[in-house]
Tab-separated table of C-alpha atoms and ligand atoms in Angstrom:
chain	number	residue	atom	x	y	z
A	1	MET	CA	114.741	91.590	115.105
A	2	SER	CA	112.961	94.862	114.502
A	3	ILE	CA	114.517	97.234	111.956
A	4	LYS	CA	114.793	100.902	112.871
A	5	PRO	CA	112.686	103.065	110.542
A	6	ALA	CA	114.984	104.769	108.029
A	7	ARG	CA	114.682	108.407	107.026
A	8	THR	CA	116.065	108.844	103.529
A	9	ARG	CA	116.172	111.812	101.193
A	10	ILE	CA	116.607	112.651	97.561
A	11	ALA	CA	118.275	116.034	97.326
A	12	PRO	CA	118.437	117.149	93.712
A	13	SER	CA	119.625	120.532	92.527
A	14	PRO	CA	117.113	122.126	90.143
A	15	THR	CA	119.754	122.786	87.511
A	16	GLY	CA	118.422	120.874	84.499
A	17	HIS	CA	116.229	118.011	83.405
A	18	MET	CA	115.619	115.232	85.911
A	19	HIS	CA	117.713	112.288	84.853
A	20	LEU	CA	117.941	108.580	85.388
A	21	GLY	CA	120.583	108.894	88.134
A	22	THR	CA	118.205	110.916	90.317
A	23	ALA	CA	115.391	108.453	89.659
A	24	ARG	CA	117.518	105.496	90.703
A	25	VAL	CA	118.733	107.079	93.964
A	26	ALA	CA	115.139	108.140	94.698
A	27	LEU	CA	113.995	104.567	94.105
A	28	TYR	CA	116.539	103.097	96.519
A	29	ASP	CA	115.663	105.801	99.080
A	30	TYR	CA	111.984	105.016	98.677
A	31	LEU	CA	112.532	101.252	98.953
A	32	LEU	CA	114.550	101.560	102.152
A	33	ALA	CA	112.029	103.925	103.725
A	34	LYS	CA	109.088	101.670	102.833
A	35	LYS	CA	110.887	98.510	103.855
A	36	THR	CA	111.644	99.865	107.324
A	37	GLY	CA	108.434	101.811	107.869
A	38	GLY	CA	110.339	105.097	107.695
A	39	GLN	CA	110.035	108.263	105.598
A	40	PHE	CA	111.316	109.346	102.203
A	41	ILE	CA	111.992	113.064	101.842
A	42	LEU	CA	112.444	115.440	98.915
A	43	ARG	CA	114.803	118.331	99.547
A	44	ILE	CA	115.541	120.882	96.856
A	45	GLU	CA	119.194	121.969	96.899
A	46	ASP	CA	118.914	125.284	95.140
A	47	THR	CA	121.704	127.329	96.726
A	48	ASP	CA	123.667	127.706	93.495
A	49	LEU	CA	121.480	130.482	92.157
A	50	LYS	CA	123.439	130.884	88.923
A	51	ARG	CA	122.725	127.296	87.950
A	52	THR	CA	119.073	127.162	88.960
A	53	VAL	CA	116.823	126.555	85.954
A	54	PRO	CA	113.194	127.734	86.071
A	55	GLY	CA	110.800	124.810	85.954
A	56	ALA	CA	113.416	122.253	87.001
A	57	GLU	CA	112.021	121.885	90.519
A	58	GLN	CA	108.525	121.225	89.176
A	59	GLU	CA	109.960	118.688	86.746
A	60	ILE	CA	111.564	116.820	89.658
A	61	MET	CA	108.307	116.714	91.624
A	62	ASP	CA	106.329	115.659	88.551
A	63	GLY	CA	108.940	113.064	87.683
A	64	LEU	CA	108.887	111.493	91.148
A	65	ARG	CA	105.082	111.352	91.087
A	66	TRP	CA	105.047	109.858	87.597
A	67	LEU	CA	107.457	107.197	88.807
A	68	GLY	CA	105.170	106.551	91.770
A	69	LEU	CA	107.870	107.515	94.268
A	70	GLN	CA	105.715	109.730	96.421
A	71	TYR	CA	107.731	111.483	99.117
A	72	ASP	CA	106.399	111.839	102.665
A	73	GLU	CA	107.919	115.280	103.203
A	74	GLY	CA	108.905	117.905	100.659
A	75	PRO	CA	108.485	121.498	99.462
A	76	ASP	CA	104.953	121.053	98.160
A	77	VAL	CA	103.681	118.581	100.786
A	78	GLY	CA	105.319	120.095	103.862
A	79	GLY	CA	106.413	118.104	106.887
A	80	PRO	CA	107.790	118.578	110.395
A	81	HIS	CA	111.351	119.443	109.272
A	82	GLY	CA	110.627	122.137	106.688
A	83	PRO	CA	111.261	124.252	104.806
A	84	TYR	CA	112.488	121.697	102.272
A	85	ARG	CA	113.975	124.210	99.839
A	86	GLN	CA	117.475	125.257	100.854
A	87	THR	CA	117.164	128.909	99.781
A	88	GLU	CA	114.465	129.169	102.449
A	89	ARG	CA	116.841	127.880	105.144
A	90	ARG	CA	119.508	130.575	104.860
A	91	ASP	CA	119.399	131.498	108.574
A	92	ILE	CA	119.877	127.903	109.623
A	93	TYR	CA	123.133	127.648	107.650
A	94	GLN	CA	124.435	131.019	108.831
A	95	HIS	CA	123.753	129.975	112.385
A	96	HIS	CA	125.651	126.729	111.882
A	97	ALA	CA	128.552	128.389	110.078
A	98	LYS	CA	128.902	130.678	113.096
A	99	ILE	CA	128.973	127.680	115.432
A	100	LEU	CA	131.888	126.261	113.454
A	101	VAL	CA	133.743	129.586	113.466
A	102	ASP	CA	133.182	129.958	117.222
A	103	LYS	CA	134.479	126.454	117.821
A	104	GLY	CA	137.573	127.183	115.731
A	105	HIS	CA	136.599	124.754	112.926
A	106	ALA	CA	135.959	127.445	110.328
A	107	TYR	CA	137.205	130.933	109.522
A	108	PRO	CA	136.261	133.961	107.452
A	109	CYS	CA	138.241	134.320	104.227
A	110	PHE	CA	138.654	137.712	102.572
A	111	CYS	CA	140.601	136.563	99.520
A	112	THR	CA	139.208	138.060	96.333
A	113	PRO	CA	138.388	135.933	93.278
A	114	ASP	CA	141.333	137.624	91.476
A	115	HIS	CA	143.750	136.648	94.192
A	116	LEU	CA	142.430	133.073	94.274
A	117	GLU	CA	142.775	132.796	90.515
A	118	LYS	CA	146.377	134.016	90.658
A	119	VAL	CA	147.189	131.448	93.333
A	120	ARG	CA	145.529	128.735	91.254
A	121	GLN	CA	147.570	129.626	88.143
A	122	GLU	CA	150.809	129.532	90.135
A	123	GLN	CA	149.945	126.161	91.647
A	124	MET	CA	149.160	124.771	88.212
A	125	LYS	CA	152.511	126.037	86.922
A	126	ARG	CA	154.174	124.166	89.770
A	127	LYS	CA	152.082	121.119	88.783
A	128	GLU	CA	150.308	121.109	92.146
A	129	ASN	CA	146.647	120.263	92.600
A	130	PRO	CA	144.794	123.575	92.985
A	131	HIS	CA	143.993	124.228	96.624
A	132	TYR	CA	143.390	127.148	98.949
A	133	ASP	CA	146.785	128.526	100.058
A	134	GLY	CA	145.665	129.307	103.606
A	135	THR	CA	146.110	133.121	103.469
A	136	CYS	CA	143.229	133.760	105.891
A	137	ARG	CA	143.471	130.519	107.867
A	138	ASN	CA	145.499	132.050	110.638
A	139	LEU	CA	144.114	135.564	110.615
A	140	ALA	CA	143.689	136.858	114.192
A	141	PRO	CA	139.991	136.820	115.166
A	142	ASP	CA	139.958	140.544	116.031
A	143	GLU	CA	141.510	141.409	112.646
A	144	ALA	CA	138.800	139.350	110.935
A	145	ALA	CA	136.129	141.037	113.060
A	146	LYS	CA	137.533	144.465	112.105
A	147	ARG	CA	137.376	143.679	108.385
A	148	ILE	CA	133.822	142.416	108.699
A	149	ALA	CA	132.840	145.565	110.619
A	150	ASN	CA	134.357	147.595	107.761
A	151	GLY	CA	132.000	145.841	105.355
A	152	LYS	CA	134.577	143.608	103.669
A	153	ALA	CA	133.006	140.671	101.895
A	154	CYS	CA	134.031	137.258	103.110
A	155	THR	CA	133.346	133.622	102.661
A	156	ILE	CA	133.577	131.072	105.457
A	157	ARG	CA	136.009	128.216	104.947
A	158	PHE	CA	136.125	124.957	106.839
A	159	LYS	CA	139.429	124.450	108.631
A	160	MET	CA	140.576	121.013	107.613
A	161	PRO	CA	142.949	119.308	110.018
A	162	HIS	CA	146.500	119.239	108.628
A	163	GLU	CA	147.770	116.327	110.659
A	164	GLY	CA	146.800	112.671	110.583
A	165	ALA	CA	144.231	111.001	108.368
A	166	THR	CA	140.450	110.930	107.998
A	167	VAL	CA	138.771	107.554	107.943
A	168	ALA	CA	135.299	107.719	106.411
A	169	HIS	CA	133.103	104.649	106.258
A	170	ASP	CA	130.956	103.855	103.252
A	171	HIS	CA	128.484	101.003	103.582
A	172	LEU	CA	129.397	99.519	100.197
A	173	ARG	CA	133.051	100.420	99.996
A	174	GLY	CA	134.262	100.033	103.572
A	175	ASP	CA	136.699	102.446	105.243
A	176	ILE	CA	138.162	105.129	103.010
A	177	THR	CA	141.305	106.656	104.466
A	178	THR	CA	142.604	110.017	103.280
A	179	GLU	CA	145.755	111.808	104.478
A	180	ASN	CA	144.545	115.114	105.871
A	181	LYS	CA	147.332	117.052	104.208
A	182	GLN	CA	145.666	116.207	100.888
A	183	LEU	CA	142.472	117.940	102.000
A	184	ASN	CA	141.492	121.468	101.117
A	185	ASP	CA	139.906	124.268	103.151
A	186	TYR	CA	136.626	124.370	101.244
A	187	VAL	CA	134.234	127.315	101.245
A	188	ILE	CA	131.132	126.402	103.230
A	189	LEU	CA	129.355	129.790	103.184
A	190	LYS	CA	129.572	132.082	100.154
A	191	THR	CA	129.780	135.895	100.063
A	192	ASP	CA	126.054	136.028	99.212
A	193	GLY	CA	125.330	134.412	102.573
A	194	LEU	CA	124.210	131.158	100.995
A	195	PRO	CA	125.924	127.890	101.881
A	196	THR	CA	127.729	125.573	99.513
A	197	TYR	CA	126.527	121.986	99.201
A	198	HIS	CA	129.092	120.877	101.791
A	199	LEU	CA	127.546	122.809	104.662
A	200	ALA	CA	123.922	122.820	103.529
A	201	ALA	CA	123.617	119.088	102.946
A	202	ILE	CA	125.352	118.179	106.203
A	203	VAL	CA	123.271	120.569	108.293
A	204	ASP	CA	120.031	119.502	106.623
A	205	ASP	CA	120.726	115.790	106.867
A	206	HIS	CA	121.252	116.323	110.600
A	207	GLU	CA	118.271	118.637	111.136
A	208	MET	CA	115.996	116.418	109.072
A	209	GLU	CA	117.167	113.354	111.006
A	210	ILE	CA	118.313	111.519	107.898
A	211	THR	CA	119.604	108.054	108.793
A	212	HIS	CA	120.929	106.934	105.383
A	213	VAL	CA	122.532	109.158	102.778
A	214	MET	CA	122.517	107.527	99.358
A	215	ARG	CA	124.145	109.614	96.654
A	216	GLY	CA	126.309	109.377	93.551
A	217	SER	CA	129.940	108.340	93.780
A	218	GLU	CA	130.966	111.779	92.435
A	219	TRP	CA	130.704	112.883	96.076
A	220	LEU	CA	133.442	110.502	97.222
A	221	SER	CA	136.155	113.115	96.646
A	222	THR	CA	134.607	115.475	99.212
A	223	PHE	CA	133.393	112.686	101.483
A	224	PRO	CA	136.272	113.256	103.992
A	225	LEU	CA	135.305	116.939	104.180
A	226	HIS	CA	131.692	116.028	104.982
A	227	VAL	CA	132.745	113.582	107.665
A	228	ASN	CA	135.027	116.220	109.195
A	229	ILE	CA	132.218	118.782	109.261
A	230	ILE	CA	129.927	116.335	111.055
A	231	ARG	CA	132.633	115.520	113.573
A	232	ALA	CA	133.318	119.217	114.136
A	233	PHE	CA	129.670	119.663	115.098
A	234	GLY	CA	129.868	116.546	117.265
A	235	TRP	CA	126.934	114.911	115.461
A	236	GLU	CA	126.240	111.276	114.742
A	237	GLU	CA	126.966	110.208	111.160
A	238	PRO	CA	124.300	108.739	108.898
A	239	THR	CA	124.984	105.501	107.048
A	240	TRP	CA	126.732	106.537	103.841
A	241	VAL	CA	126.043	104.750	100.579
A	242	HIS	CA	127.899	106.036	97.519
A	243	LEU	CA	126.231	104.476	94.517
A	244	SER	CA	127.824	103.364	91.297
A	245	VAL	CA	127.878	105.644	88.260
A	246	PHE	CA	126.147	104.917	84.971
A	247	LEU	CA	128.418	104.417	81.999
A	248	LYS	CA	127.463	104.973	78.391
A	249	PRO	CA	126.271	101.888	76.468
A	250	SER	CA	129.809	101.000	75.302
A	251	GLY	CA	130.859	100.863	78.965
A	252	LYS	CA	133.625	103.400	78.295
A	253	GLY	CA	133.111	106.596	80.257
A	254	LYS	CA	130.058	108.570	81.237
A	255	MET	CA	127.268	109.499	78.844
A	256	SER	CA	128.113	112.728	76.990
A	257	LYS	CA	125.694	115.296	75.547
A	258	ARG	CA	126.396	113.947	72.047
A	259	GLU	CA	125.532	110.388	73.082
A	260	ALA	CA	122.394	111.559	74.863
A	261	ALA	CA	121.314	113.276	71.633
A	262	GLN	CA	122.050	110.116	69.628
A	263	ALA	CA	120.019	108.034	72.097
A	264	MET	CA	117.100	110.426	71.623
A	265	LYS	CA	117.280	109.906	67.860
A	266	ASP	CA	117.061	106.164	68.461
A	267	GLY	CA	113.972	106.619	70.655
A	268	TYR	CA	115.717	106.485	74.040
A	269	SER	CA	116.683	109.001	76.676
A	270	ILE	CA	118.271	109.302	80.100
A	271	PHE	CA	115.847	112.073	81.068
A	272	ILE	CA	112.676	111.100	82.883
A	273	LYS	CA	110.333	113.486	81.085
A	274	ASP	CA	111.571	112.264	77.695
A	275	MET	CA	111.129	108.642	78.738
A	276	GLN	CA	107.542	109.405	79.613
A	277	ASP	CA	106.983	111.044	76.218
A	278	LEU	CA	108.718	108.188	74.417
A	279	GLY	CA	106.178	105.728	75.797
A	280	PHE	CA	108.157	104.113	78.579
A	281	THR	CA	106.249	103.081	81.680
A	282	PRO	CA	107.302	104.008	85.213
A	283	GLU	CA	107.272	100.287	86.021
A	284	GLY	CA	109.686	99.526	83.179
A	285	VAL	CA	111.982	102.454	83.943
A	286	LEU	CA	112.126	101.590	87.655
A	287	ASN	CA	112.747	97.888	87.127
A	288	TRP	CA	115.482	98.632	84.592
A	289	SER	CA	117.241	101.282	86.664
A	290	ALA	CA	116.876	99.279	89.897
A	291	LEU	CA	119.038	96.522	88.489
A	292	MET	CA	121.857	98.882	87.521
A	293	GLY	CA	123.565	98.813	90.894
A	294	TRP	CA	121.555	96.215	92.746
A	295	GLY	CA	123.043	92.738	92.930
A	296	VAL	CA	119.954	90.741	92.002
A	297	ALA	CA	119.603	88.664	88.834
A	298	GLU	CA	119.886	90.915	85.789
A	299	ASP	CA	116.565	89.906	84.295
A	300	ASP	CA	114.483	89.862	87.473
A	301	VAL	CA	111.080	91.338	86.727
A	302	MET	CA	109.801	93.144	89.822
A	303	THR	CA	107.056	95.554	90.695
A	304	VAL	CA	107.891	98.234	93.237
A	305	GLY	CA	106.011	96.198	95.851
A	306	GLN	CA	108.228	93.200	95.147
A	307	MET	CA	111.301	95.421	95.247
A	308	VAL	CA	110.325	96.645	98.706
A	309	GLU	CA	110.137	93.003	99.849
A	310	ARG	CA	113.570	92.160	98.514
A	311	PHE	CA	115.517	95.366	99.048
A	312	THR	CA	118.496	95.661	101.371
A	313	ILE	CA	121.282	98.229	101.094
A	314	ALA	CA	123.789	95.421	101.603
A	315	SER	CA	122.750	94.022	98.211
A	316	LEU	CA	123.687	97.225	96.346
A	317	THR	CA	126.928	97.065	94.408
A	318	PRO	CA	129.573	99.768	93.979
A	319	SER	CA	130.638	98.718	90.461
A	320	PRO	CA	129.585	101.007	87.593
A	321	ALA	CA	126.825	99.826	85.272
A	322	ALA	CA	126.664	100.442	81.525
A	323	ILE	CA	123.345	101.771	80.255
A	324	ASN	CA	121.668	99.161	78.066
A	325	PHE	CA	118.611	100.520	76.280
A	326	GLN	CA	117.672	97.109	74.845
A	327	LYS	CA	117.114	95.985	78.408
A	328	LEU	CA	114.902	99.004	78.967
A	329	ASP	CA	112.820	97.840	75.988
A	330	HIS	CA	112.646	94.363	77.475
A	331	PHE	CA	111.496	95.538	80.907
A	332	ASN	CA	109.066	98.011	79.448
A	333	ALA	CA	107.440	95.437	77.173
A	334	THR	CA	107.293	92.960	80.050
A	335	HIS	CA	105.582	95.419	82.376
A	336	ILE	CA	103.104	96.441	79.662
A	337	ARG	CA	102.049	92.769	79.545
A	338	LEU	CA	101.555	92.762	83.313
A	339	LEU	CA	99.195	95.762	83.407
A	340	THR	CA	95.482	95.137	83.705
A	341	THR	CA	93.530	95.895	80.535
A	342	ALA	CA	91.749	98.811	82.211
A	343	ASP	CA	95.049	100.326	83.350
A	344	LEU	CA	96.678	99.889	79.951
A	345	ALA	CA	93.569	101.353	78.273
A	346	ALA	CA	93.815	104.512	80.369
A	347	ARG	CA	97.479	104.915	79.464
A	348	LEU	CA	97.041	104.229	75.741
A	349	LYS	CA	94.097	106.607	75.532
A	350	HIS	CA	96.524	109.415	76.317
A	351	TYR	CA	98.673	108.574	73.282
A	352	PHE	CA	95.713	108.173	70.925
A	353	THR	CA	94.217	111.435	72.134
A	354	CYS	CA	97.550	113.257	71.700
A	355	GLU	CA	97.475	111.999	68.126
A	356	GLY	CA	94.162	113.835	67.681
A	357	LEU	CA	92.062	110.669	67.611
A	358	ASN	CA	88.611	110.299	69.108
A	359	VAL	CA	88.800	107.249	71.302
A	360	ASN	CA	85.804	104.984	71.690
A	361	ASP	CA	86.333	103.329	75.090
A	362	ASP	CA	84.530	100.155	74.148
A	363	VAL	CA	86.698	99.690	71.051
A	364	LEU	CA	89.786	100.527	73.095
A	365	LEU	CA	89.112	97.763	75.627
A	366	LYS	CA	88.455	95.258	72.849
A	367	MET	CA	91.524	96.065	70.756
A	368	ILE	CA	94.012	95.919	73.615
A	369	PRO	CA	94.310	92.114	73.685
A	370	LEU	CA	95.155	92.269	69.968
A	371	ILE	CA	98.019	94.730	70.301
A	372	ARG	CA	99.335	94.268	73.839
A	373	GLU	CA	101.920	91.632	72.911
A	374	ARG	CA	103.268	93.864	70.152
A	375	LEU	CA	103.948	96.915	72.286
A	376	THR	CA	107.486	97.708	73.372
A	377	THR	CA	106.617	101.276	74.266
A	378	LEU	CA	103.137	102.635	74.906
A	379	ASP	CA	103.282	104.920	71.870
A	380	ASP	CA	103.661	101.856	69.632
A	381	CYS	CA	99.885	101.695	69.981
A	382	ILE	CA	99.679	104.418	67.322
A	383	SER	CA	101.351	102.407	64.586
A	384	PHE	CA	99.490	99.231	65.525
A	385	GLY	CA	96.080	100.553	66.344
A	386	ALA	CA	95.325	104.127	65.235
A	387	PHE	CA	93.149	102.769	62.394
A	388	PHE	CA	90.578	101.637	64.977
A	389	PHE	CA	89.814	105.258	65.816
A	390	LYS	CA	90.090	106.948	62.443
A	391	ASP	CA	87.000	107.875	60.473
A	392	GLU	CA	88.746	106.921	57.276
A	393	VAL	CA	92.069	105.326	56.504
A	394	ALA	CA	94.255	106.402	53.633
A	395	PRO	CA	95.959	103.374	52.135
A	396	VAL	CA	98.865	103.934	49.746
A	397	ALA	CA	97.455	103.008	46.324
A	398	GLU	CA	100.356	100.687	45.434
A	399	ASP	CA	99.951	98.782	48.682
A	400	LEU	CA	96.490	97.704	47.549
A	401	ILE	CA	98.017	95.788	44.659
A	402	ALA	CA	99.003	92.364	45.928
A	403	LYS	CA	102.361	90.856	45.086
A	404	GLY	CA	102.139	88.978	41.758
A	405	LEU	CA	98.829	90.616	40.781
A	406	ASP	CA	97.953	93.732	38.833
A	407	ALA	CA	95.443	96.457	39.737
A	408	LYS	CA	92.626	94.735	37.843
A	409	GLN	CA	93.120	91.401	39.586
A	410	SER	CA	93.474	93.156	42.944
A	411	ALA	CA	90.203	95.000	42.314
A	412	GLU	CA	88.565	91.658	41.577
A	413	VAL	CA	89.786	90.302	44.917
A	414	ALA	CA	88.567	93.421	46.726
A	415	ARG	CA	85.128	93.175	45.112
A	416	LYS	CA	84.856	89.525	46.122
A	417	ALA	CA	85.928	90.411	49.662
A	418	TYR	CA	83.193	93.023	49.731
A	419	GLN	CA	80.609	90.435	48.673
A	420	ILE	CA	81.750	87.986	51.324
A	421	LEU	CA	81.577	90.577	54.082
A	422	GLU	CA	78.307	92.004	52.884
A	423	ALA	CA	76.742	88.554	53.141
A	424	GLN	CA	77.595	88.354	56.865
A	425	PRO	CA	75.126	89.694	59.424
A	426	ASP	CA	78.057	90.598	61.658
A	427	LEU	CA	81.803	90.255	61.346
A	428	SER	CA	82.575	87.778	64.104
A	429	HIS	CA	85.952	86.355	63.180
A	430	GLU	CA	84.725	82.767	63.520
A	431	ARG	CA	82.107	83.511	60.900
A	432	CYS	CA	84.211	85.571	58.482
A	433	GLU	CA	87.380	83.594	58.160
A	434	PRO	CA	85.984	80.318	56.639
A	435	PRO	CA	84.408	81.917	53.514
A	436	PHE	CA	87.679	83.696	52.819
A	437	ARG	CA	89.597	80.415	53.164
A	438	GLU	CA	87.165	78.862	50.704
A	439	TYR	CA	87.679	81.759	48.322
A	440	VAL	CA	91.465	81.290	48.525
A	441	GLU	CA	90.994	77.572	47.706
A	442	SER	CA	88.690	78.144	44.752
A	443	SER	CA	90.102	81.357	43.219
A	444	GLY	CA	93.711	80.396	42.653
A	445	PHE	CA	94.853	83.551	44.478
A	446	ASN	CA	96.953	82.765	47.481
A	447	ALA	CA	96.144	83.643	51.085
A	448	GLY	CA	98.866	86.291	51.226
A	449	GLN	CA	97.354	88.094	48.236
A	450	VAL	CA	93.747	87.958	49.419
A	451	PHE	CA	94.375	88.840	53.035
A	452	GLY	CA	96.978	91.423	52.033
A	453	ILE	CA	94.476	93.372	49.925
A	454	LEU	CA	91.800	93.082	52.587
A	455	ARG	CA	94.217	94.203	55.320
A	456	VAL	CA	95.442	97.274	53.462
A	457	ALA	CA	91.878	98.187	52.502
A	458	VAL	CA	90.370	98.040	55.984
A	459	THR	CA	93.325	99.077	58.166
A	460	GLY	CA	95.167	101.309	55.694
A	461	GLN	CA	98.430	99.550	56.510
A	462	LYS	CA	100.459	96.537	55.471
A	463	VAL	CA	101.114	95.341	59.011
A	464	SER	CA	98.263	95.074	61.497
A	465	PRO	CA	97.045	93.078	64.469
A	466	PRO	CA	95.178	89.832	63.566
A	467	LEU	CA	92.967	90.804	60.643
A	468	PHE	CA	89.689	89.039	61.334
A	469	GLU	CA	89.697	89.912	65.026
A	470	SER	CA	90.393	93.533	64.089
A	471	MET	CA	87.539	93.587	61.565
A	472	GLU	CA	85.189	92.182	64.187
A	473	ILE	CA	85.999	95.134	66.447
A	474	MET	CA	85.761	97.731	63.656
A	475	GLY	CA	82.373	96.370	62.650
A	476	ARG	CA	80.652	95.622	59.383
A	477	ASP	CA	79.800	99.174	58.307
A	478	VAL	CA	83.301	100.539	58.733
A	479	CYS	CA	84.896	97.586	56.950
A	480	LEU	CA	82.475	97.715	54.015
A	481	ARG	CA	82.932	101.460	53.643
A	482	ARG	CA	86.708	101.165	53.631
A	483	LEU	CA	86.623	98.266	51.171
A	484	GLN	CA	84.359	100.241	48.863
A	485	HIS	CA	86.818	103.087	48.930
A	486	ALA	CA	89.722	100.729	48.139
A	487	ILE	CA	87.794	99.210	45.222
A	488	GLY	CA	87.303	102.715	43.846
A	489	MET	CA	91.026	103.410	44.143
A	490	LEU	CA	91.945	100.136	42.420
A	491	GLU	CA	89.468	100.644	39.610
A	492	LYS	CA	90.975	104.009	38.836
A	493	MET	CA	94.486	102.607	38.513
B	501	LIG	N1	122.333	118.357	95.277
B	501	LIG	C1	123.210	117.243	95.096
B	501	LIG	C2	123.142	116.796	93.643
B	501	LIG	O1	122.192	117.141	92.963
B	501	LIG	C3	122.757	116.118	95.978
B	501	LIG	C4	123.756	115.137	96.384
B	501	LIG	C5	123.241	114.377	97.593
B	501	LIG	O2	122.359	113.549	97.437
B	501	LIG	O3	123.706	114.646	98.689
B	501	LIG	O4	124.039	116.145	93.174
C-alpha cells in the first residue's frame, strides 16, 4: 500500500528562546514527512507583535539546522506556498476574514477594551467563565457598515454556533465532543488588521496544503473553534495530533522559570541554544526528546535515520512525560560513542578552541580514543583533555606530593621518573610502563604514589585519561619539560 506524502509544519512564534517542546514537534513533523516522501515546512507565526522578540526567529532557524531538521520550505529557503512569515500574509487573512463575514460565520465587533473588561469583571463576580457577551453578534449589517465607514475600529469575531455540539477528532485522543454553548466568539482579526492564531493558522494550514497538524495539547481548548472555522470555509480537515506536554522532573506540573534556572545551574536546560552550549549533541537531544511521547522502548538508541524507519503517528502517546535529565546524559554519552572519530574531532575542536587552546589536529585524533568513553557532554573534553593542547600545565603544588610521602620523597620519585623517561628514545606506552613497574617493585613506593606524581606533573591534574597512552601522545619533550618543572616545584617546598 502506498502512503500519501505528508506535508507537515512547525509553526513557532518568535517570542522567546527555542525550547525542547518545539524541537520535539519539529522532529515528529520531520520524521513523518521523510517517512512518506513529503515535505516539512517552517512557518513563523509572528502576528502578536507585542510579544515578538528580536533574534528569536533566527534562533529557531539556527536551532532546527543544528538539530539537523532541515525544512523543505520556510522564510529563508522559500517555497511554492510563501511567504512563510505570517506578518507578510496580512492580505490573505483579511481576504479570508471577509469571506467568513460574507457567509455569516463572522462579524465585526466594535466593543472597546474598557467595555470588554467591565463585562469580564461582572462575569467573574457571577462566577462565570469569562466570555464575549455577544453585544455585536446581532448587529445589523448596514449598521456595522456605517460604523466602519465612520472610521470606528473593529475586530472580527467568529460566530460560534449556539446549538448542538462540536465533535473534533484527534488522532491520538479520538473524538472530542464539546457542547457549543460552552464555546466563545473568539476574535479572529484584530483592530491592527492582523489575525489571531485561530484564523492565521487555519488559513495557512489550508493554503500550504498541510496534511497533518502536530501541536501541543495546550491547543485542545480551542480545538473546537479551529474545527468550526474549517467547516465554515468548507475545507477538508488535516489529521490532528495533539501531543503530550512535558512535566518537570518531579512529574508534578509544568516546568517553571525557577526550575529552568535550577536546571541550568546543574548543567541542563530545556532551551536548544543552551543545550548546544552545554555540550549536548543534536543526536542525543533528538533521541531523548523523541522518546518523550513516542511509545517505543524507553532506552531505544536511534539515529534520525532509524527513527524515520520506525516512525508512525499511531505510535505516539497522549500521556504527559516527565523531563529526566539523567536520561539526556545517557543518550548523549551513547551517541558520542557512536560518532566517527573524525566527526567527534571536529566537534571537540570547537570546545577546545573556545577555551583559547591551539589545537593540533594530529594530537586531537590520537587523544580521542582515550577520552571518548569518559565524555557525557562534549565540553567534558576540556576537563579530560585540555592538557594535551596547553604549552605548560600548572599543577597545584600540594597535588605533587603523593599520599603518605613528603615533598622530599616526592621529589625523589619525580627525579627517578625523569631519568626513566629520559632513557627512552620515544614514549611508546609499551616501552615506558615496564621500567616504571620495576621501579615500583624495587623502590618500596607504591604504584599509586609513583603514577600519581607522574600524572600530576605531566597532565597538571589528579584525574586523567590512561597515563602512559597520554604521555605517548604528548611526546618525550613535553613530558620531560613538565617533569622538570614539577621537580623544581617540589624541591622548593
Ligand atoms: N504559534 C503556535 C505556538 O507557537 C503554533 C501552534 C501550532 O503548531 O499550531 O504555539
